[in-house]
Short mmCIF file of C-alpha atoms and ligand atoms in Angstrom, two decimals:
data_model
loop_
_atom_site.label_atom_id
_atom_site.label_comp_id
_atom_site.label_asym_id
_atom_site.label_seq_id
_atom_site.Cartn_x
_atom_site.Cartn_y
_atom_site.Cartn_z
CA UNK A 10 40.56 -25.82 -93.12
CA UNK A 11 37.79 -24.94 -90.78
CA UNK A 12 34.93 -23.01 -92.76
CA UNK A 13 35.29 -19.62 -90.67
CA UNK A 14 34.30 -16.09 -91.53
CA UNK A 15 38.36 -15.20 -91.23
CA UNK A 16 37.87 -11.73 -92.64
CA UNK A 17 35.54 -10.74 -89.85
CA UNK A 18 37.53 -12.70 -86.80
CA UNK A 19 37.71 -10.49 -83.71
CA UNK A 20 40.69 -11.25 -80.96
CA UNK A 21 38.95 -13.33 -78.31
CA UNK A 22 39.26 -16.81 -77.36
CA UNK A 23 38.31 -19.20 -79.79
CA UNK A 24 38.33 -23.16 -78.79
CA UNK A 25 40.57 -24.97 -81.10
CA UNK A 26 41.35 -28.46 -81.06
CA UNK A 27 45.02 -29.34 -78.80
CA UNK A 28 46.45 -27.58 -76.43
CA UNK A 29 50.35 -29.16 -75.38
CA UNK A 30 51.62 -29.46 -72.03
CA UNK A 31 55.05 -30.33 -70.57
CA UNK A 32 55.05 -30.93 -66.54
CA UNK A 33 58.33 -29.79 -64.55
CA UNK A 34 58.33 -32.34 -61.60
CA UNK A 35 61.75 -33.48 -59.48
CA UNK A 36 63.68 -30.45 -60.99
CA UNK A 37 63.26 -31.28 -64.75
CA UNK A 38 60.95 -31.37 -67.42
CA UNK A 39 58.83 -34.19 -68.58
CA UNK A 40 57.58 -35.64 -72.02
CA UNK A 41 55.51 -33.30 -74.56
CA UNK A 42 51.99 -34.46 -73.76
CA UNK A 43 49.66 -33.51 -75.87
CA UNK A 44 45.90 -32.58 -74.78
CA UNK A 45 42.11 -31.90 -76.23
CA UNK A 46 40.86 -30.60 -72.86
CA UNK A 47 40.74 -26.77 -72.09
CA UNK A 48 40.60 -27.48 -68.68
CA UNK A 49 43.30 -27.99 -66.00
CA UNK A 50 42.82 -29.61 -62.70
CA UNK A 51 44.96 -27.71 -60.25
CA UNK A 52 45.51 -27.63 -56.65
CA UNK A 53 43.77 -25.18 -54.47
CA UNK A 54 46.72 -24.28 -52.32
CA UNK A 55 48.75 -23.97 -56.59
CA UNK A 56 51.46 -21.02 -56.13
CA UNK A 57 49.81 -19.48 -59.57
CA UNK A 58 46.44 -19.13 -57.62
CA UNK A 59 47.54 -17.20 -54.57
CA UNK A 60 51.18 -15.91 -55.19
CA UNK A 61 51.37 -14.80 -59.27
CA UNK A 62 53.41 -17.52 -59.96
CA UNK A 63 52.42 -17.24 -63.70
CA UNK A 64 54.08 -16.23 -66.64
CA UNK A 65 53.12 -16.07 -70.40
CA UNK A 66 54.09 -15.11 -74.06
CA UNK A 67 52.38 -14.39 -76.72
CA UNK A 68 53.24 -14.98 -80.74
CA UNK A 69 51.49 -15.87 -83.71
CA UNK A 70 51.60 -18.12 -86.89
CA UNK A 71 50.93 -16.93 -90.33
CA UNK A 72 49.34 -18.99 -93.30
CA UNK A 73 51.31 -17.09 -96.47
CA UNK A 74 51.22 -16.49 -99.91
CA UNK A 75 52.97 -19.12 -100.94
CA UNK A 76 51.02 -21.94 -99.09
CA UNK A 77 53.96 -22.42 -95.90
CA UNK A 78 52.75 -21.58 -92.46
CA UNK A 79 55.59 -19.29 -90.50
CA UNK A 80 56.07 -18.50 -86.90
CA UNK A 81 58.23 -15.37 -85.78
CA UNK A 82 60.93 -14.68 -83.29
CA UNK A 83 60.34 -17.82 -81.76
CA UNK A 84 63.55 -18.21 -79.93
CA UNK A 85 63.10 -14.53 -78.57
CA UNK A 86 59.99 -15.32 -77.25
CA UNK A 87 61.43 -18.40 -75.27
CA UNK A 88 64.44 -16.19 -74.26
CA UNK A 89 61.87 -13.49 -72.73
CA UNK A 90 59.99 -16.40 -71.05
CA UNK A 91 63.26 -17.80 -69.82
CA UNK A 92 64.10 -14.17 -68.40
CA UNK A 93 60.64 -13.79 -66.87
CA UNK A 94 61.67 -17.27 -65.09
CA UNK A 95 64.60 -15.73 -63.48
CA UNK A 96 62.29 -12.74 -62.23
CA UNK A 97 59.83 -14.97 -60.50
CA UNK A 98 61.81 -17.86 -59.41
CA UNK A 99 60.21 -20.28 -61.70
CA UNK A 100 62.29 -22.72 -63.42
CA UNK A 101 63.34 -22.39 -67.41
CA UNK A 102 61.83 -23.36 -69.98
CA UNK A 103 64.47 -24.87 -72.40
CA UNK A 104 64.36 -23.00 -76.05
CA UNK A 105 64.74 -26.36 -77.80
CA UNK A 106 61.47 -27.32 -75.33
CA UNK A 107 59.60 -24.24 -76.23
CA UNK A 108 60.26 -24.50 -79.91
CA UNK A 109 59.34 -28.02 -79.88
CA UNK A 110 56.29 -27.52 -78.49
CA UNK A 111 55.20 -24.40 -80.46
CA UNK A 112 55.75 -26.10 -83.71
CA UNK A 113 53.76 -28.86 -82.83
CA UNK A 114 50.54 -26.96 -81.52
CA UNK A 115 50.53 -25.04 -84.52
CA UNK A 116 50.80 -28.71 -86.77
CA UNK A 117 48.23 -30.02 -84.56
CA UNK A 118 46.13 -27.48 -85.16
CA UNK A 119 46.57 -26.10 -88.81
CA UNK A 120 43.16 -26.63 -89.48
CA UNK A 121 42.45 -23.50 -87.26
CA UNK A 122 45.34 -20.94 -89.58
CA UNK A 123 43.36 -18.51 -90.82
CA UNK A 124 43.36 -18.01 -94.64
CA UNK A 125 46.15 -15.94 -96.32
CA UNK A 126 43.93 -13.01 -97.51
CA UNK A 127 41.64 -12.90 -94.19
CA UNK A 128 44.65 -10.73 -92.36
CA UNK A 129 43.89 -13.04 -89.48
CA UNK A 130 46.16 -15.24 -87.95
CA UNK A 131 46.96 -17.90 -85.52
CA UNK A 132 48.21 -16.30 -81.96
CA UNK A 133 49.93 -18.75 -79.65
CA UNK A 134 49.99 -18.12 -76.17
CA UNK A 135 52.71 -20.33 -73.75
CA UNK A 136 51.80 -20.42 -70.56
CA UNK A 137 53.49 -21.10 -67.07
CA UNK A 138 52.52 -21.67 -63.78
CA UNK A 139 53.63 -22.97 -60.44
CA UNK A 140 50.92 -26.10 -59.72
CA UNK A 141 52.42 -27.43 -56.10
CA UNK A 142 50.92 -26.13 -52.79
CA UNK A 143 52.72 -23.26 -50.51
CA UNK A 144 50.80 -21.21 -47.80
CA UNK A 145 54.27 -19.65 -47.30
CA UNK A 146 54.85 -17.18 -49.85
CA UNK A 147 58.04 -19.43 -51.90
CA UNK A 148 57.88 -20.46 -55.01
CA UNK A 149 56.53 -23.75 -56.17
CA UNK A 150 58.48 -27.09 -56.58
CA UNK A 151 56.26 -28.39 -59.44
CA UNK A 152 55.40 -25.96 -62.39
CA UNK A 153 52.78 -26.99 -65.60
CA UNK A 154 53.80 -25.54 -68.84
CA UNK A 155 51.25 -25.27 -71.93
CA UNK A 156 50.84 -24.02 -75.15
CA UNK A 157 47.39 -23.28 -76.83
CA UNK A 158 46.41 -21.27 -79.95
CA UNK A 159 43.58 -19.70 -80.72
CA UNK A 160 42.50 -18.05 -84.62
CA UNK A 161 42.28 -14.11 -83.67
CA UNK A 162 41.84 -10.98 -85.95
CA UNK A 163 42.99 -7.42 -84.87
CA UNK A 164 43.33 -6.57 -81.62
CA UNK A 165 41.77 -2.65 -82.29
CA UNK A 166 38.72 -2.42 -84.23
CA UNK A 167 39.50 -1.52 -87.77
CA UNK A 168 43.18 -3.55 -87.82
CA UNK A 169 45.52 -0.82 -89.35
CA UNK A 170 43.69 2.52 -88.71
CA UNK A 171 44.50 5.24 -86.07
CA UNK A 172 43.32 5.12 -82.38
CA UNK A 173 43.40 7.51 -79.69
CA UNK A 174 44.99 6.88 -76.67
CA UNK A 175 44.47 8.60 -73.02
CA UNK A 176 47.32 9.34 -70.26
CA UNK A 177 46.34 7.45 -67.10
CA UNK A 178 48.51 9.64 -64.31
CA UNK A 179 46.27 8.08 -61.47
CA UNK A 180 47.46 4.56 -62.05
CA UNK A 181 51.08 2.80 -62.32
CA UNK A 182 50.96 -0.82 -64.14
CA UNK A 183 54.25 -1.40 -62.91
CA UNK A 184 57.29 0.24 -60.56
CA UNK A 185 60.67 0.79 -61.77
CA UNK A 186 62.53 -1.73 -60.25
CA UNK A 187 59.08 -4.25 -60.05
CA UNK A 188 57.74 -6.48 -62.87
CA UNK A 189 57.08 -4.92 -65.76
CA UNK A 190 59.87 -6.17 -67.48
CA UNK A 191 58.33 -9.62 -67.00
CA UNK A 192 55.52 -11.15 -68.71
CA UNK A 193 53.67 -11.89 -65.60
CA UNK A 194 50.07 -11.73 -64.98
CA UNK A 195 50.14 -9.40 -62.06
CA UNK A 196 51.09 -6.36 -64.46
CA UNK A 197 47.90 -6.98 -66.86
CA UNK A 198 46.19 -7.21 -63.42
CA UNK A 199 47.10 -3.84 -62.63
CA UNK A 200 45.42 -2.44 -65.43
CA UNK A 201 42.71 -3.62 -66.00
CA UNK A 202 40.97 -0.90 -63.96
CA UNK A 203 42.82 2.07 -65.78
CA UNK A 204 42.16 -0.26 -69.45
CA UNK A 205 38.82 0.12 -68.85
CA UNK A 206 38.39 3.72 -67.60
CA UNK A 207 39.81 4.40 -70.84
CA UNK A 208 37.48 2.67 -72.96
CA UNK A 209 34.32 4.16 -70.33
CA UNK A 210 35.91 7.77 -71.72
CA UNK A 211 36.02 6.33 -75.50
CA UNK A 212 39.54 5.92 -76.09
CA UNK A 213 41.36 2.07 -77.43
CA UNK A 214 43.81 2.18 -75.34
CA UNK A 215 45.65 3.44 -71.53
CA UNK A 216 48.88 5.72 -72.02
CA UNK A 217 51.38 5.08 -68.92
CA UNK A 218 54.20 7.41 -67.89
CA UNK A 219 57.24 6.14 -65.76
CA UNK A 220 55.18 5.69 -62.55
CA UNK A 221 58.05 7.28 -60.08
CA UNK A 222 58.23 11.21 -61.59
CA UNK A 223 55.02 10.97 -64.11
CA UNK A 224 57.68 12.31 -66.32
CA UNK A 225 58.39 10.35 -69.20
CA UNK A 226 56.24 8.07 -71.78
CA UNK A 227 56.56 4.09 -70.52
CA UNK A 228 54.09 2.05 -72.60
CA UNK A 229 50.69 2.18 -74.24
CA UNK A 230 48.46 -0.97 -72.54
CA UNK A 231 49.69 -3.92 -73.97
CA UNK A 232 51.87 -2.37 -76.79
CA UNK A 233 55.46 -0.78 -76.56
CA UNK A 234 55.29 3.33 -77.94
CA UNK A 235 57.04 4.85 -81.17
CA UNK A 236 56.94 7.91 -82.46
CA UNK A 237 58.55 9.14 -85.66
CA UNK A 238 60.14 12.77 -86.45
CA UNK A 239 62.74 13.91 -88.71
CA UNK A 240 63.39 10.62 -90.23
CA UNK A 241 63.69 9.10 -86.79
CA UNK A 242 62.58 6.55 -84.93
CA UNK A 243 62.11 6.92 -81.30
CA UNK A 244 61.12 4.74 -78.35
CA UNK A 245 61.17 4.67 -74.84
CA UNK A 246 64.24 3.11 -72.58
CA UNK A 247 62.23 2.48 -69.51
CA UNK A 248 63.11 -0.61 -66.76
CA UNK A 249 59.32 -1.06 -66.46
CA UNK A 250 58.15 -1.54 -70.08
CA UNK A 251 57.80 -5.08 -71.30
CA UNK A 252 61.07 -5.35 -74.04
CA UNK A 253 58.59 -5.95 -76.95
CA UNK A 254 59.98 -8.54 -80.20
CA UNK A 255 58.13 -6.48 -82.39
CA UNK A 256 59.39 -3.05 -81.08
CA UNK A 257 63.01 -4.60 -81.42
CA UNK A 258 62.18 -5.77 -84.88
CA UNK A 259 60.87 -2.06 -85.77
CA UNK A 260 64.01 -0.63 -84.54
CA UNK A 261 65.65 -3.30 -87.04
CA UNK A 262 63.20 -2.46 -89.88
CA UNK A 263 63.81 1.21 -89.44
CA UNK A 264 67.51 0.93 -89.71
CA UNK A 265 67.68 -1.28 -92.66
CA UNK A 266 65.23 1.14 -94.54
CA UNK A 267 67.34 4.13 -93.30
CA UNK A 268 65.98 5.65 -90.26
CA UNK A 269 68.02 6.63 -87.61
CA UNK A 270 67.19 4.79 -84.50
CA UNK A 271 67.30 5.97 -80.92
CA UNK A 272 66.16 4.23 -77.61
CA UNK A 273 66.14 6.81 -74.80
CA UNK A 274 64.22 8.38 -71.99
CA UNK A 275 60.85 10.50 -73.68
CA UNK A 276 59.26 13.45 -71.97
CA UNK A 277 55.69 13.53 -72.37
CA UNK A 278 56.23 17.51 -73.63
CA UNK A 279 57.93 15.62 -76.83
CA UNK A 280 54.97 14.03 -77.72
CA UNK A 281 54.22 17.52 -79.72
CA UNK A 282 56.99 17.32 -81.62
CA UNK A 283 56.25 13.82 -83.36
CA UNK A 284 54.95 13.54 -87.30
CA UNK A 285 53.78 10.34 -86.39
CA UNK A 286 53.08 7.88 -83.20
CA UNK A 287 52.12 4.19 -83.06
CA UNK A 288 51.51 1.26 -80.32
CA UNK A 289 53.57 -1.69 -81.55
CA UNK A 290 53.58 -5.18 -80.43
CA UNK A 291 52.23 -9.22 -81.33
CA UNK A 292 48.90 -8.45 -81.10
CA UNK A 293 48.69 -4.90 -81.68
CA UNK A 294 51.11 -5.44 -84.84
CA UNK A 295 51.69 -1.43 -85.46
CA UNK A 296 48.26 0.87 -84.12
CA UNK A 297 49.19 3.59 -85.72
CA UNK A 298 47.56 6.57 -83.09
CA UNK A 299 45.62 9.44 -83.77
CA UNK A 300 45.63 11.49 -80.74
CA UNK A 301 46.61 11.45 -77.41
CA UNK A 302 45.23 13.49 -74.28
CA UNK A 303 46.17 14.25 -70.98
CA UNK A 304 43.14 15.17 -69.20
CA UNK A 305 44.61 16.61 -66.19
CA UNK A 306 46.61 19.59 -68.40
CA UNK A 307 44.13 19.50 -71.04
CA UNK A 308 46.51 18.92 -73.59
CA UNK A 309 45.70 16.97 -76.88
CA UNK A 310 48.81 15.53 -78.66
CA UNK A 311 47.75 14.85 -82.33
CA UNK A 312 49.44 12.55 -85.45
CA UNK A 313 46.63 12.83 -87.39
CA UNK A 314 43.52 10.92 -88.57
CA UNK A 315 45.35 8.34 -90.74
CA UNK A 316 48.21 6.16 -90.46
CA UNK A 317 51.50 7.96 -91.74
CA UNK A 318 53.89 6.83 -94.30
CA UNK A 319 56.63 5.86 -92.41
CA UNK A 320 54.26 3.77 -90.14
CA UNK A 321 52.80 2.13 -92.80
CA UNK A 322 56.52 0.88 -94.38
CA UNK A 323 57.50 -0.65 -91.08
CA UNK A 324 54.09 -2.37 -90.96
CA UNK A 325 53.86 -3.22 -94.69
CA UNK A 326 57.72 -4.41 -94.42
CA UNK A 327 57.74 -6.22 -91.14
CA UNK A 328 54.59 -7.90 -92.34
CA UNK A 329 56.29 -8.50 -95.65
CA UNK A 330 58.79 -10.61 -93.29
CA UNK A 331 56.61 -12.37 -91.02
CA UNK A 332 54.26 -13.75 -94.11
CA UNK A 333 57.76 -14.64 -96.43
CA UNK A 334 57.56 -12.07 -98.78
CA UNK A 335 60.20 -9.78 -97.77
CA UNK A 336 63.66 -11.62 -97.94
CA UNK A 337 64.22 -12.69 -94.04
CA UNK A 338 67.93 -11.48 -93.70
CA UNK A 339 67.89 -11.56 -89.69
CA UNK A 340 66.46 -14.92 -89.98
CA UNK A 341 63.88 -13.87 -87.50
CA UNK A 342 61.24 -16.84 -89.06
CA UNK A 343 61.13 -20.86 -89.17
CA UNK A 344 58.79 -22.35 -91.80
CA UNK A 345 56.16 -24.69 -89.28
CA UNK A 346 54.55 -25.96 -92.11
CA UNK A 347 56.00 -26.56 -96.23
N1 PLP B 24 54.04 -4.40 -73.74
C1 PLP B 24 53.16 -5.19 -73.10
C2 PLP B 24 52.74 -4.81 -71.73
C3 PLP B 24 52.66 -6.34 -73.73
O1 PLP B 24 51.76 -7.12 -73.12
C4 PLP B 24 53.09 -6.65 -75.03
C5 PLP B 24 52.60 -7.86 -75.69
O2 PLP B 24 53.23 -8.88 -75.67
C6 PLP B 24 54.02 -5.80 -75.65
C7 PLP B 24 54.46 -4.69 -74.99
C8 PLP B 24 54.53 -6.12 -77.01
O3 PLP B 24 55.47 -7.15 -76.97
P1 PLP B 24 55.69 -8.11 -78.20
O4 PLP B 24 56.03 -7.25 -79.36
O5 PLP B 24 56.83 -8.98 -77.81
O6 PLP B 24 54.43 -8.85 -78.40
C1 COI B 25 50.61 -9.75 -77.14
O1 COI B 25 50.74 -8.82 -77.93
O2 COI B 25 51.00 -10.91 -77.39
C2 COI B 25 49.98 -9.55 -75.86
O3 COI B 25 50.35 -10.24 -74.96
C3 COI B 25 48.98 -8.52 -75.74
C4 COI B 25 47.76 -8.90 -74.93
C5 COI B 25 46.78 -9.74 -75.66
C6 COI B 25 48.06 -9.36 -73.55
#
């Protein structure tokens, strides 16, 4: 194992040692190749480059307890790629092909699994792009598909502490019928400028309403929302969210430890009436939050300073799942590494 300081890993980019890379060409998919540089040599006319034809996912791999190495959701993570596909007329990536190819980055690469106790991890990122030239605005006919990892620690300062968050009203990330269902670049794209007004005012993190009536809670940068009253969990139903794995595996979580569950259109005004609100997704994990304001009413929405208790079992028992220690009765892991 490489002789990091794990403990202190931030989430950046970190070079590791193989990247993998699968080539679509003649309307199917080539060999697994397998690849040390973390360069690619594209064309300058590339559909990615000038008309978003780009897609990614993100998940991670977990060194655990007992010595295996585990990746999550796997096969959701291809399905949401596969769906994301569909939106932007690129062709699918197979689940066998996606599987295949995450399990061997991660093997090629174990070196680079952070240690058990660090509370880092490995976070894979698939990538997909359209390589062949268009000046037309069509999609590509060739398409490059790769898989790197990269050794990250939280993606908030402070891991599992509460954050506040700010309403952006003068900024949409996404429409209701436009992309941000997908996991397309163009929707981190869009905000980027409202991501960083909020961290110029001192907040983590961007709070978006539905952009059409500024109405009702969509997402929370690059997390999905919860909040939690009366022995309820609650989050958005919203067609320009991002369906989050780990927001669907809360929902699960909650159930199984007896929380009612409901998916459903929020007004912001019920923001007051939550015990307890969180950002949930692969690299957030659960950020629990401590406030949120909307600066144009002047309103302050608060869950207090420190994570609550029902946010910290679903993040103690979902991590209990993803590191093998809680008994995996969806089956939602594969073991990369024995
Ligand atoms: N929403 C957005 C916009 C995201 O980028 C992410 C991260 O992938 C999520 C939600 C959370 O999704 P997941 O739990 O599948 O990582
Ligand atoms: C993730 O949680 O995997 C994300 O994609 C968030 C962000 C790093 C884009």
């Amino acid at each position: 194992m490489k002789d990091l300081d794990w403990k202190n890993l931030s989430f950046g980019y970190r070079p590791t040692d193989y990247n993998v890379r699968c080539y679509y060409r003649d309307g199917k998919w080539g060999e697994i190749e397998v690849c040390s540089d973390e360069y690619l040599k594209l064309h300058m006319a590339a559909t990615c480059l000038h008309y978003g034809q780009e897609a990614f996912e993100g998940l991670k791999a977990y060194r655990c307890k007992d010595g295996k190495v585990r990746t999550f959701r796997v096969k959701d993570n291809a399905e949401r790629l596969q769906s994301t596909c569909r939106g932007i007329m690129m062709p699918e990536v197979p689940t066998e092909l996606f599987t295949e190819m995450v399990n061997k980055v991660v093997r090629l690469n174990q070196e680079w699994i952070p240690t058990y106790e660090s509370g880092a991890t490995l976070y894979i990122r698939p990538l997909l792009i359209g390589t062949s030239a268009q000046v037309g605005v069509h999609p590509a006919k060739e398409y490059c598909f790769l898989i790197f990892v990269t050794p990250v620690g939280p993606y908030f300062k402070g891991g599992f502490s509460s954050n506040p968050y700010v309403i952006v009203r003068d900024y949409d990330r996404s429409a209701p019928l436009g992309t941000g269902k997908y996991k397309v670049g163009g929707n981190y794209a869009a905000s980027l400028f409202a991501n960083n007004l909020a961290h110029e005012k001192g907040y983590a993190c961007e709070f978006y309403l539905d952009a059409k009536e500024k109405k009702y809670i969509d997402e929370c940068g690059a997390a999905n929302f919860f909040g939690i009253k009366n022995n309820t969990y609650v989050t958005p139903k919203s067609t320009s969210i991002l369906p989050s794995i780990t927001n669907r595996s809360l929902m699960q979580v909650a159930e199984d430890l007896g929380l009612k569950v409901e998916r459903r259109q929020i007004p912001e005004e019920e923001l007051e009436t939550f015990e307890e609100a969180g950002a949930c997704g692969t690299a957030a994990v659960i950020s629990p939050i401590s406030y949120i304001d909307d600066l144009d009413t002047g309103k302050r929405y608060s869950f207090g300073d420190q994570p609550g208790p029902i946010s910290k079992k679903l993040y103690d028992t979902l991590r209990g799942i993803q590191y093998g220690e809680i008994e995996d009765k969806h089956g939602w892991t594969n073991v990369v590494i024995e």
